[in-house]
mmCIF file of C-alpha atoms and ligand atoms in Angstrom:
data_model
loop_
_atom_site.group_PDB
_atom_site.id
_atom_site.type_symbol
_atom_site.label_atom_id
_atom_site.label_comp_id
_atom_site.label_asym_id
_atom_site.label_seq_id
_atom_site.Cartn_x
_atom_site.Cartn_y
_atom_site.Cartn_z
ATOM 1 C CA MET A 1 6.444 13.437 -7.061
ATOM 2 C CA THR A 2 2.580 12.819 -6.579
ATOM 3 C CA PRO A 3 0.493 15.874 -5.868
ATOM 4 C CA ILE A 4 -0.512 16.917 -2.304
ATOM 5 C CA GLN A 5 -3.925 18.805 -2.329
ATOM 6 C CA HIS A 6 -5.352 20.862 0.613
ATOM 7 C CA LEU A 7 -8.835 18.987 1.193
ATOM 8 C CA PHE A 8 -10.635 21.542 3.256
ATOM 9 C CA ASP A 9 -10.419 23.133 6.597
ATOM 10 C CA GLY A 10 -12.333 22.196 9.620
ATOM 11 C CA LEU A 11 -11.203 21.093 13.047
ATOM 12 C CA ASN A 12 -8.045 20.267 11.299
ATOM 13 C CA HIS A 13 -6.501 21.018 8.121
ATOM 14 C CA LEU A 14 -6.730 18.229 5.756
ATOM 15 C CA TYR A 15 -4.467 17.342 2.862
ATOM 16 C CA ILE A 16 -4.107 14.482 0.590
ATOM 17 C CA LYS A 17 -1.213 13.058 -1.346
ATOM 18 C CA ARG A 18 -2.310 11.489 -4.259
ATOM 19 C CA GLU A 19 -0.543 8.365 -4.892
ATOM 20 C CA ASP A 20 -2.991 7.063 -6.961
ATOM 21 C CA LEU A 21 -2.023 9.450 -9.662
ATOM 22 C CA LEU A 22 1.456 8.030 -9.833
ATOM 23 C CA PRO A 23 1.627 7.537 -13.606
ATOM 24 C CA PHE A 24 1.773 3.823 -14.318
ATOM 25 C CA SER A 25 -1.129 1.052 -14.151
ATOM 26 C CA PHE A 26 -3.747 3.439 -11.890
ATOM 27 C CA GLY A 27 -0.714 3.981 -9.609
ATOM 28 C CA GLY A 28 -1.006 3.378 -5.822
ATOM 29 C CA ASN A 29 1.547 2.173 -3.439
ATOM 30 C CA LYS A 30 1.829 -1.376 -4.812
ATOM 31 C CA ALA A 31 2.882 0.646 -8.417
ATOM 32 C CA ARG A 32 5.453 2.962 -6.409
ATOM 33 C CA LYS A 33 7.067 -0.466 -4.855
ATOM 34 C CA ALA A 34 6.939 -2.353 -8.011
ATOM 35 C CA LYS A 35 8.879 0.438 -9.984
ATOM 36 C CA LEU A 36 11.949 0.003 -7.727
ATOM 37 C CA PHE A 37 11.618 -3.991 -7.654
ATOM 38 C CA PHE A 38 11.759 -3.817 -11.442
ATOM 39 C CA GLU A 39 14.758 -1.295 -11.260
ATOM 40 C CA GLU A 40 16.466 -4.397 -9.616
ATOM 41 C CA ILE A 41 15.013 -6.794 -11.999
ATOM 42 C CA ASP A 42 16.159 -4.679 -14.672
ATOM 43 C CA ARG A 43 19.739 -4.525 -13.715
ATOM 44 C CA GLY A 44 19.820 -8.337 -13.337
ATOM 45 C CA ASP A 45 19.725 -11.099 -15.405
ATOM 46 C CA TYR A 46 15.926 -12.215 -15.148
ATOM 47 C CA ASP A 47 13.423 -13.185 -17.956
ATOM 48 C CA CYS A 48 10.246 -14.205 -15.536
ATOM 49 C CA VAL A 49 8.725 -12.672 -12.287
ATOM 50 C CA VAL A 50 6.789 -14.583 -9.997
ATOM 51 C CA THR A 51 4.715 -13.143 -6.977
ATOM 52 C CA TYR A 52 1.241 -13.629 -5.077
ATOM 53 C CA GLY A 53 -1.722 -12.353 -3.817
ATOM 54 C CA SER A 54 -5.687 -12.368 -4.106
ATOM 55 C CA SER A 55 -7.633 -11.771 -7.153
ATOM 56 C CA SER A 56 -8.433 -8.380 -5.706
ATOM 57 C CA SER A 57 -4.572 -7.630 -5.340
ATOM 58 C CA ASN A 58 -3.404 -4.208 -6.469
ATOM 59 C CA HIS A 59 0.217 -5.617 -6.005
ATOM 60 C CA CYS A 60 -0.378 -8.643 -8.631
ATOM 61 C CA ARG A 61 -1.991 -6.083 -11.008
ATOM 62 C CA ALA A 62 0.716 -3.609 -10.797
ATOM 63 C CA VAL A 63 3.425 -6.499 -11.477
ATOM 64 C CA ALA A 64 1.536 -7.880 -14.396
ATOM 65 C CA ASN A 65 1.596 -4.633 -15.841
ATOM 66 C CA MET A 66 5.277 -3.999 -15.538
ATOM 67 C CA ALA A 67 6.151 -7.469 -16.591
ATOM 68 C CA CYS A 68 4.039 -7.114 -19.484
ATOM 69 C CA ALA A 69 5.308 -4.056 -20.565
ATOM 70 C CA ARG A 70 8.958 -5.668 -20.640
ATOM 71 C CA LYS A 71 7.364 -8.968 -22.404
ATOM 72 C CA MET A 72 8.692 -10.913 -19.575
ATOM 73 C CA LYS A 73 6.686 -14.093 -18.151
ATOM 74 C CA CYS A 74 4.573 -13.177 -15.030
ATOM 75 C CA VAL A 75 3.192 -16.158 -12.517
ATOM 76 C CA LEU A 76 0.901 -14.940 -9.984
ATOM 77 C CA ILE A 77 0.006 -17.406 -6.979
ATOM 78 C CA GLN A 78 -3.505 -17.062 -5.513
ATOM 79 C CA PRO A 79 -5.251 -18.462 -2.798
ATOM 80 C CA MET A 80 -8.420 -20.269 -3.863
ATOM 81 C CA GLU A 81 -10.412 -18.553 -0.926
ATOM 82 C CA GLN A 82 -9.940 -15.145 -2.427
ATOM 83 C CA SER A 83 -10.276 -15.981 -6.168
ATOM 84 C CA SER A 84 -13.473 -14.555 -7.477
ATOM 85 C CA PRO A 85 -12.794 -12.234 -10.510
ATOM 86 C CA THR A 86 -12.164 -8.529 -10.242
ATOM 87 C CA PHE A 87 -10.998 -6.021 -12.517
ATOM 88 C CA ASN A 88 -7.596 -6.217 -11.204
ATOM 89 C CA SER A 89 -7.798 -9.847 -12.012
ATOM 90 C CA MET A 90 -9.255 -9.423 -15.090
ATOM 91 C CA MET A 91 -6.464 -7.200 -16.379
ATOM 92 C CA SER A 92 -3.771 -9.121 -14.920
ATOM 93 C CA GLU A 93 -4.743 -12.218 -16.653
ATOM 94 C CA LYS A 94 -6.856 -10.922 -19.900
ATOM 95 C CA LEU A 95 -4.823 -7.933 -20.669
ATOM 96 C CA PHE A 96 -1.486 -8.780 -19.329
ATOM 97 C CA GLN A 97 -1.359 -12.276 -19.730
ATOM 98 C CA ALA A 98 -0.286 -13.232 -16.504
ATOM 99 C CA GLU A 99 -0.432 -17.096 -15.740
ATOM 100 C CA SER A 100 -2.379 -17.500 -12.568
ATOM 101 C CA VAL A 101 -2.039 -20.639 -10.430
ATOM 102 C CA ILE A 102 -4.873 -20.989 -7.810
ATOM 103 C CA VAL A 103 -4.606 -23.006 -4.849
ATOM 104 C CA PRO A 104 -5.585 -23.223 -1.471
ATOM 105 C CA VAL A 105 -4.249 -20.722 0.928
ATOM 106 C CA ASN A 106 -2.378 -23.711 2.892
ATOM 107 C CA GLU A 107 -0.620 -24.430 -0.276
ATOM 108 C CA VAL A 108 0.345 -21.021 -1.490
ATOM 109 C CA HIS A 109 4.140 -21.193 -0.036
ATOM 110 C CA ASP A 110 4.686 -24.663 -1.354
ATOM 111 C CA THR A 111 3.168 -23.892 -4.936
ATOM 112 C CA ILE A 112 5.814 -20.804 -4.897
ATOM 113 C CA GLU A 113 8.743 -23.030 -4.476
ATOM 114 C CA ARG A 114 7.185 -25.443 -6.593
ATOM 115 C CA ARG A 115 6.646 -23.355 -9.551
ATOM 116 C CA LEU A 116 10.024 -21.258 -9.034
ATOM 117 C CA SER A 117 12.168 -24.552 -9.583
ATOM 118 C CA GLU A 118 9.622 -25.645 -12.492
ATOM 119 C CA LEU A 119 10.364 -22.517 -14.118
ATOM 120 C CA LYS A 120 14.135 -22.933 -13.645
ATOM 121 C CA ALA A 121 14.160 -26.371 -14.917
ATOM 122 C CA ASP A 122 12.472 -24.823 -17.991
ATOM 123 C CA GLY A 123 15.124 -22.557 -18.761
ATOM 124 C CA TYR A 124 13.460 -19.407 -17.102
ATOM 125 C CA ARG A 125 15.643 -17.014 -14.744
ATOM 126 C CA PRO A 126 12.923 -16.393 -12.532
ATOM 127 C CA TYR A 127 12.710 -13.241 -10.124
ATOM 128 C CA PHE A 128 10.510 -13.866 -6.880
ATOM 129 C CA ILE A 129 8.805 -10.506 -5.540
ATOM 130 C CA PRO A 130 7.045 -11.044 -2.041
ATOM 131 C CA GLY A 131 3.467 -10.350 -1.659
ATOM 132 C CA GLY A 132 2.206 -6.720 -1.791
ATOM 133 C CA GLY A 133 5.876 -5.676 -2.234
ATOM 134 C CA HIS A 134 6.974 -6.516 1.002
ATOM 135 C CA GLY A 135 11.083 -6.257 2.335
ATOM 136 C CA ASN A 136 13.371 -3.794 1.998
ATOM 137 C CA ILE A 137 13.272 -2.633 -1.571
ATOM 138 C CA GLY A 138 9.164 -1.656 -0.535
ATOM 139 C CA THR A 139 10.180 -0.059 2.319
ATOM 140 C CA GLN A 140 12.537 2.180 0.264
ATOM 141 C CA ALA A 141 9.430 3.217 -2.220
ATOM 142 C CA TYR A 142 8.095 4.891 0.970
ATOM 143 C CA VAL A 143 11.142 6.316 2.520
ATOM 144 C CA ASP A 144 11.255 8.083 -1.070
ATOM 145 C CA CYS A 145 7.884 9.146 -0.594
ATOM 146 C CA TYR A 146 8.414 10.462 2.899
ATOM 147 C CA GLU A 147 11.113 12.516 1.338
ATOM 148 C CA GLU A 148 8.618 14.035 -1.552
ATOM 149 C CA ILE A 149 6.612 15.238 1.740
ATOM 150 C CA LEU A 150 9.666 17.068 3.492
ATOM 151 C CA ALA A 151 10.257 18.606 -0.127
ATOM 152 C CA TYR A 152 6.481 19.893 -0.441
ATOM 153 C CA GLU A 153 6.992 21.225 3.246
ATOM 154 C CA ALA A 154 9.766 22.920 2.539
ATOM 155 C CA GLU A 155 8.402 24.338 -0.632
ATOM 156 C CA ASN A 156 5.399 25.749 0.985
ATOM 157 C CA LYS A 157 6.206 26.377 4.153
ATOM 158 C CA ILE A 158 4.069 24.140 5.925
ATOM 159 C CA HIS A 159 4.541 21.116 8.432
ATOM 160 C CA PHE A 160 2.273 18.162 8.913
ATOM 161 C CA ASP A 161 1.476 16.989 12.573
ATOM 162 C CA ASP A 162 0.091 13.731 11.508
ATOM 163 C CA ILE A 163 0.309 11.507 8.639
ATOM 164 C CA PHE A 164 -2.277 8.733 8.061
ATOM 165 C CA PHE A 165 -3.130 6.256 5.495
ATOM 166 C CA ALA A 166 -4.200 2.380 5.419
ATOM 167 C CA SER A 167 -1.451 -0.176 6.520
ATOM 168 C CA GLY A 168 -1.851 -3.603 5.323
ATOM 169 C CA THR A 169 1.543 -5.474 5.205
ATOM 170 C CA GLY A 170 3.182 -2.691 6.805
ATOM 171 C CA THR A 171 5.720 -1.966 4.181
ATOM 172 C CA THR A 172 4.294 1.497 3.434
ATOM 173 C CA GLN A 173 4.199 2.546 7.077
ATOM 174 C CA ALA A 174 7.661 0.944 7.567
ATOM 175 C CA GLY A 175 9.168 3.481 4.665
ATOM 176 C CA LEU A 176 7.389 6.499 6.034
ATOM 177 C CA VAL A 177 8.693 5.731 9.884
ATOM 178 C CA CYS A 178 12.132 4.909 8.352
ATOM 179 C CA GLY A 179 12.185 8.307 6.634
ATOM 180 C CA SER A 180 10.905 10.163 9.593
ATOM 181 C CA LEU A 181 13.831 8.320 11.776
ATOM 182 C CA ILE A 182 16.234 9.220 9.355
ATOM 183 C CA HIS A 183 15.395 12.839 9.374
ATOM 184 C CA GLY A 184 15.013 12.902 13.013
ATOM 185 C CA ASP A 185 11.423 14.230 12.754
ATOM 186 C CA HIS A 186 9.023 13.687 15.593
ATOM 187 C CA ARG A 187 5.471 13.843 13.644
ATOM 188 C CA ASN A 188 2.867 11.414 14.530
ATOM 189 C CA ILE A 189 2.710 8.554 11.779
ATOM 190 C CA VAL A 190 -0.324 6.483 12.170
ATOM 191 C CA GLY A 191 -1.150 3.536 10.186
ATOM 192 C CA ILE A 192 -4.860 2.616 9.964
ATOM 193 C CA SER A 193 -5.049 -1.275 9.768
ATOM 194 C CA ILE A 194 -7.311 -2.468 7.172
ATOM 195 C CA ALA A 195 -7.166 -6.068 8.741
ATOM 196 C CA ARG A 196 -4.243 -7.291 11.228
ATOM 197 C CA LYS A 197 -4.789 -6.817 15.006
ATOM 198 C CA ASN A 198 -2.115 -6.181 17.401
ATOM 199 C CA PRO A 199 0.683 -6.860 18.751
ATOM 200 C CA TYR A 200 1.234 -8.987 15.240
ATOM 201 C CA GLY A 201 0.239 -5.847 12.949
ATOM 202 C CA ARG A 202 2.473 -3.650 14.884
ATOM 203 C CA ASN A 203 5.354 -6.272 15.401
ATOM 204 C CA VAL A 204 5.632 -6.755 11.633
ATOM 205 C CA VAL A 205 6.134 -3.259 11.094
ATOM 206 C CA ILE A 206 8.726 -2.952 13.606
ATOM 207 C CA ASP A 207 10.499 -5.565 12.364
ATOM 208 C CA SER A 208 10.220 -4.279 8.971
ATOM 209 C CA VAL A 209 12.026 -1.207 10.106
ATOM 210 C CA CYS A 210 14.462 -2.914 11.936
ATOM 211 C CA GLU A 211 15.988 -4.738 8.715
ATOM 212 C CA TYR A 212 15.863 -1.589 6.687
ATOM 213 C CA LEU A 213 18.034 0.670 9.294
ATOM 214 C CA LYS A 214 20.101 -2.571 9.794
ATOM 215 C CA GLU A 215 20.924 -3.124 5.873
ATOM 216 C CA HIS A 216 21.584 0.811 5.607
ATOM 217 C CA GLN A 217 23.727 0.653 8.575
ATOM 218 C CA ILE A 218 21.680 3.384 10.646
ATOM 219 C CA SER A 219 21.095 3.354 14.210
ATOM 220 C CA VAL A 220 18.669 5.164 16.246
ATOM 221 C CA GLY A 221 17.941 2.777 19.008
ATOM 222 C CA ASP A 222 15.054 0.354 19.879
ATOM 223 C CA VAL A 223 13.087 3.281 22.121
ATOM 224 C CA ALA A 224 13.068 5.736 18.973
ATOM 225 C CA VAL A 225 11.514 2.832 16.753
ATOM 226 C CA GLU A 226 9.053 1.541 19.477
ATOM 227 C CA ARG A 227 7.745 5.497 19.881
ATOM 228 C CA ALA A 228 7.496 5.879 15.916
ATOM 229 C CA VAL A 229 5.291 3.086 15.113
ATOM 230 C CA CYS A 230 1.517 3.869 16.070
ATOM 231 C CA PHE A 231 -0.484 0.947 14.323
ATOM 232 C CA ASP A 232 -3.948 1.466 14.798
ATOM 233 C CA ASP A 233 -6.347 -1.486 15.113
ATOM 234 C CA ALA A 234 -9.828 -0.164 16.251
ATOM 235 C CA TYR A 235 -11.308 0.381 12.420
ATOM 236 C CA THR A 236 -10.663 -3.175 10.856
ATOM 237 C CA SER A 237 -14.552 -4.262 10.871
ATOM 238 C CA ASP A 238 -14.386 -7.814 10.383
ATOM 239 C CA GLY A 239 -10.976 -8.159 8.696
ATOM 240 C CA TYR A 240 -9.601 -7.927 5.346
ATOM 241 C CA GLY A 241 -12.379 -6.793 2.761
ATOM 242 C CA SER A 242 -15.072 -6.434 5.410
ATOM 243 C CA HIS A 243 -16.844 -2.910 5.804
ATOM 244 C CA SER A 244 -19.430 -1.255 7.461
ATOM 245 C CA LYS A 245 -21.966 1.321 6.710
ATOM 246 C CA GLU A 246 -19.895 3.779 7.999
ATOM 247 C CA ILE A 247 -17.040 3.010 5.449
ATOM 248 C CA GLU A 248 -19.512 2.826 2.606
ATOM 249 C CA ASN A 249 -20.716 6.252 3.623
ATOM 250 C CA THR A 250 -17.074 7.557 3.837
ATOM 251 C CA LEU A 251 -16.665 6.254 -0.051
ATOM 252 C CA ILE A 252 -19.701 8.205 -1.034
ATOM 253 C CA SER A 253 -19.276 11.511 0.660
ATOM 254 C CA VAL A 254 -15.238 11.826 -0.665
ATOM 255 C CA ILE A 255 -16.484 11.241 -4.493
ATOM 256 C CA ARG A 256 -19.248 13.738 -3.843
ATOM 257 C CA ASP A 257 -17.670 16.289 -2.032
ATOM 258 C CA HIS A 258 -14.306 16.115 -3.623
ATOM 259 C CA GLY A 259 -13.987 14.101 -6.551
ATOM 260 C CA ILE A 260 -11.833 11.435 -5.451
ATOM 261 C CA GLN A 261 -12.314 7.633 -5.938
ATOM 262 C CA MET A 262 -11.990 5.368 -3.002
ATOM 263 C CA ASP A 263 -12.469 1.770 -1.983
ATOM 264 C CA MET A 264 -13.930 -0.079 0.848
ATOM 265 C CA THR A 265 -10.657 -2.534 1.507
ATOM 266 C CA TYR A 266 -8.024 0.225 1.802
ATOM 267 C CA THR A 267 -8.508 3.864 1.394
ATOM 268 C CA ALA A 268 -12.365 4.719 2.484
ATOM 269 C CA LYS A 269 -11.640 2.327 5.583
ATOM 270 C CA ALA A 270 -8.346 4.129 6.344
ATOM 271 C CA TYR A 271 -9.961 7.620 5.889
ATOM 272 C CA TYR A 272 -13.121 6.654 7.919
ATOM 273 C CA GLY A 273 -10.448 5.384 10.569
ATOM 274 C CA MET A 274 -8.405 8.605 10.450
ATOM 275 C CA THR A 275 -11.631 10.845 11.345
ATOM 276 C CA GLU A 276 -12.690 8.659 14.200
ATOM 277 C CA TYR A 277 -8.860 8.678 15.436
ATOM 278 C CA LEU A 278 -9.134 12.484 15.414
ATOM 279 C CA LYS A 279 -12.247 12.783 17.173
ATOM 280 C CA ARG A 280 -11.226 10.154 19.391
ATOM 281 C CA GLU A 281 -8.241 11.885 20.276
ATOM 282 C CA GLY A 282 -9.257 15.453 20.440
ATOM 283 C CA VAL A 283 -7.086 16.365 17.725
ATOM 284 C CA LEU A 284 -7.485 20.136 16.829
ATOM 285 C CA GLY A 285 -5.858 22.984 14.596
ATOM 286 C CA HIS A 286 -3.358 20.302 13.390
ATOM 287 C CA ARG A 287 -2.238 19.799 9.758
ATOM 288 C CA VAL A 288 -3.290 16.229 8.547
ATOM 289 C CA LEU A 289 -1.974 14.324 5.794
ATOM 290 C CA PHE A 290 -3.758 11.478 4.473
ATOM 291 C CA ILE A 291 -1.885 9.591 1.967
ATOM 292 C CA HIS A 292 -4.348 7.857 -0.774
ATOM 293 C CA THR A 293 -2.712 4.749 -1.254
ATOM 294 C CA GLY A 294 -4.478 3.865 -4.642
ATOM 295 C CA GLY A 295 -6.527 0.494 -5.499
ATOM 296 C CA THR A 296 -9.158 2.416 -8.093
ATOM 297 C CA PRO A 297 -9.910 -0.657 -9.632
ATOM 298 C CA LEU A 298 -11.452 -1.767 -6.379
ATOM 299 C CA TYR A 299 -13.464 1.421 -6.564
ATOM 300 C CA PHE A 300 -15.197 0.024 -9.967
ATOM 301 C CA ASP A 301 -15.289 -3.323 -8.204
ATOM 302 C CA TYR A 302 -17.852 -1.487 -5.575
ATOM 303 C CA LEU A 303 -19.688 0.378 -8.435
ATOM 304 C CA ARG A 304 -20.546 -2.824 -9.887
ATOM 305 C CA GLY A 305 -21.837 -4.609 -6.887
ATOM 306 C CA LEU A 306 -24.182 -1.706 -6.836
ATOM 307 C CA ASP A 307 -26.011 -2.672 -9.900
ATOM 308 C CA THR A 308 -26.513 -6.464 -9.082
HETATM 309 C C1 PLP B 401 -1.731 -2.670 -0.247
HETATM 310 C C2 PLP B 401 -2.401 -1.534 -0.286
HETATM 311 C C3 PLP B 401 -2.310 -0.934 1.052
HETATM 312 C C4 PLP B 401 -1.312 -1.413 2.083
HETATM 313 O O1 PLP B 401 -0.076 -1.280 2.045
HETATM 314 P P1 PLP B 401 1.290 -2.061 2.945
HETATM 315 O O2 PLP B 401 2.450 -1.434 2.348
HETATM 316 O O3 PLP B 401 0.708 -3.423 2.735
HETATM 317 O O4 PLP B 401 0.609 -1.774 4.437
HETATM 318 C C5 PLP B 401 -2.761 0.240 1.462
HETATM 319 N N1 PLP B 401 -4.027 0.717 0.336
HETATM 320 C C6 PLP B 401 -3.815 -0.104 -0.997
HETATM 321 C C7 PLP B 401 -4.703 0.762 -2.067
HETATM 322 C C8 PLP B 401 -2.929 -1.300 -1.028
HETATM 323 O O5 PLP B 401 -3.165 -1.840 -2.576
#
């Protein structure tokens, strides 16, 4: 159960759920998802884990750390185009001793297949985790998070009208939306896209929601799913990892005013997107919950960048 803090009262009442404080490997949504993947790994007969992501991937770092804690071999497939060293990749490779295989982005898929068969030929029993912790297990992690939000509301006798967060592969969003559909809630759940554009970005979320509901034999109807998925692509700047002066100013003011670190790829971008959305839609007097999805090592990459 991660803490929910009241941030401030302005035109709306703002709260923040600190997923960055999950107690493993700098936390974040990737740690919440990886924990569930490793519960499945622990139940099965595996001795090696394979996943993929860029050098700045929070997912790869959380997975490499969990594998290392179990003394399991970990292989990270990385696209060459995004492979410059970061605090995440340094931890994965130097501290957690994951093997990293760097290939051009269009060879990532084949390399995963090849490395998995090589490992099997060498007598390993590998488990493959999709990039970002995508899939029903990752979705489950954020159904669980949604239920933590419900528990907080019940205990504190309040109701959040809106929930905002950074949406990337859309698994976090899919889990929150599934949670709200399962509980018959009608609040506004808004994923601020950090890269993808619509209709693709939103369709991926919808597919993930449908896949999860299908596996759990829950039927809520297509119209309800369509209505529940708001994927806002207005604040992506120039795509993944790109940012603007406004996003940097957001990062700076949130740590100055509230002592909470953010990063420019995910959380500050989404927080900025949320403030713009609230202005754009003229939202007033709502209780608004922002989910801090983690990425703390990227905050230090930002700081290091200031020095060069
Ligand atoms: C991966 C990530 C996201 C996006 O989560 P998805 O489930 O892929 O949409 C948001 N914030 C941080 C810090 C992340 O690492």
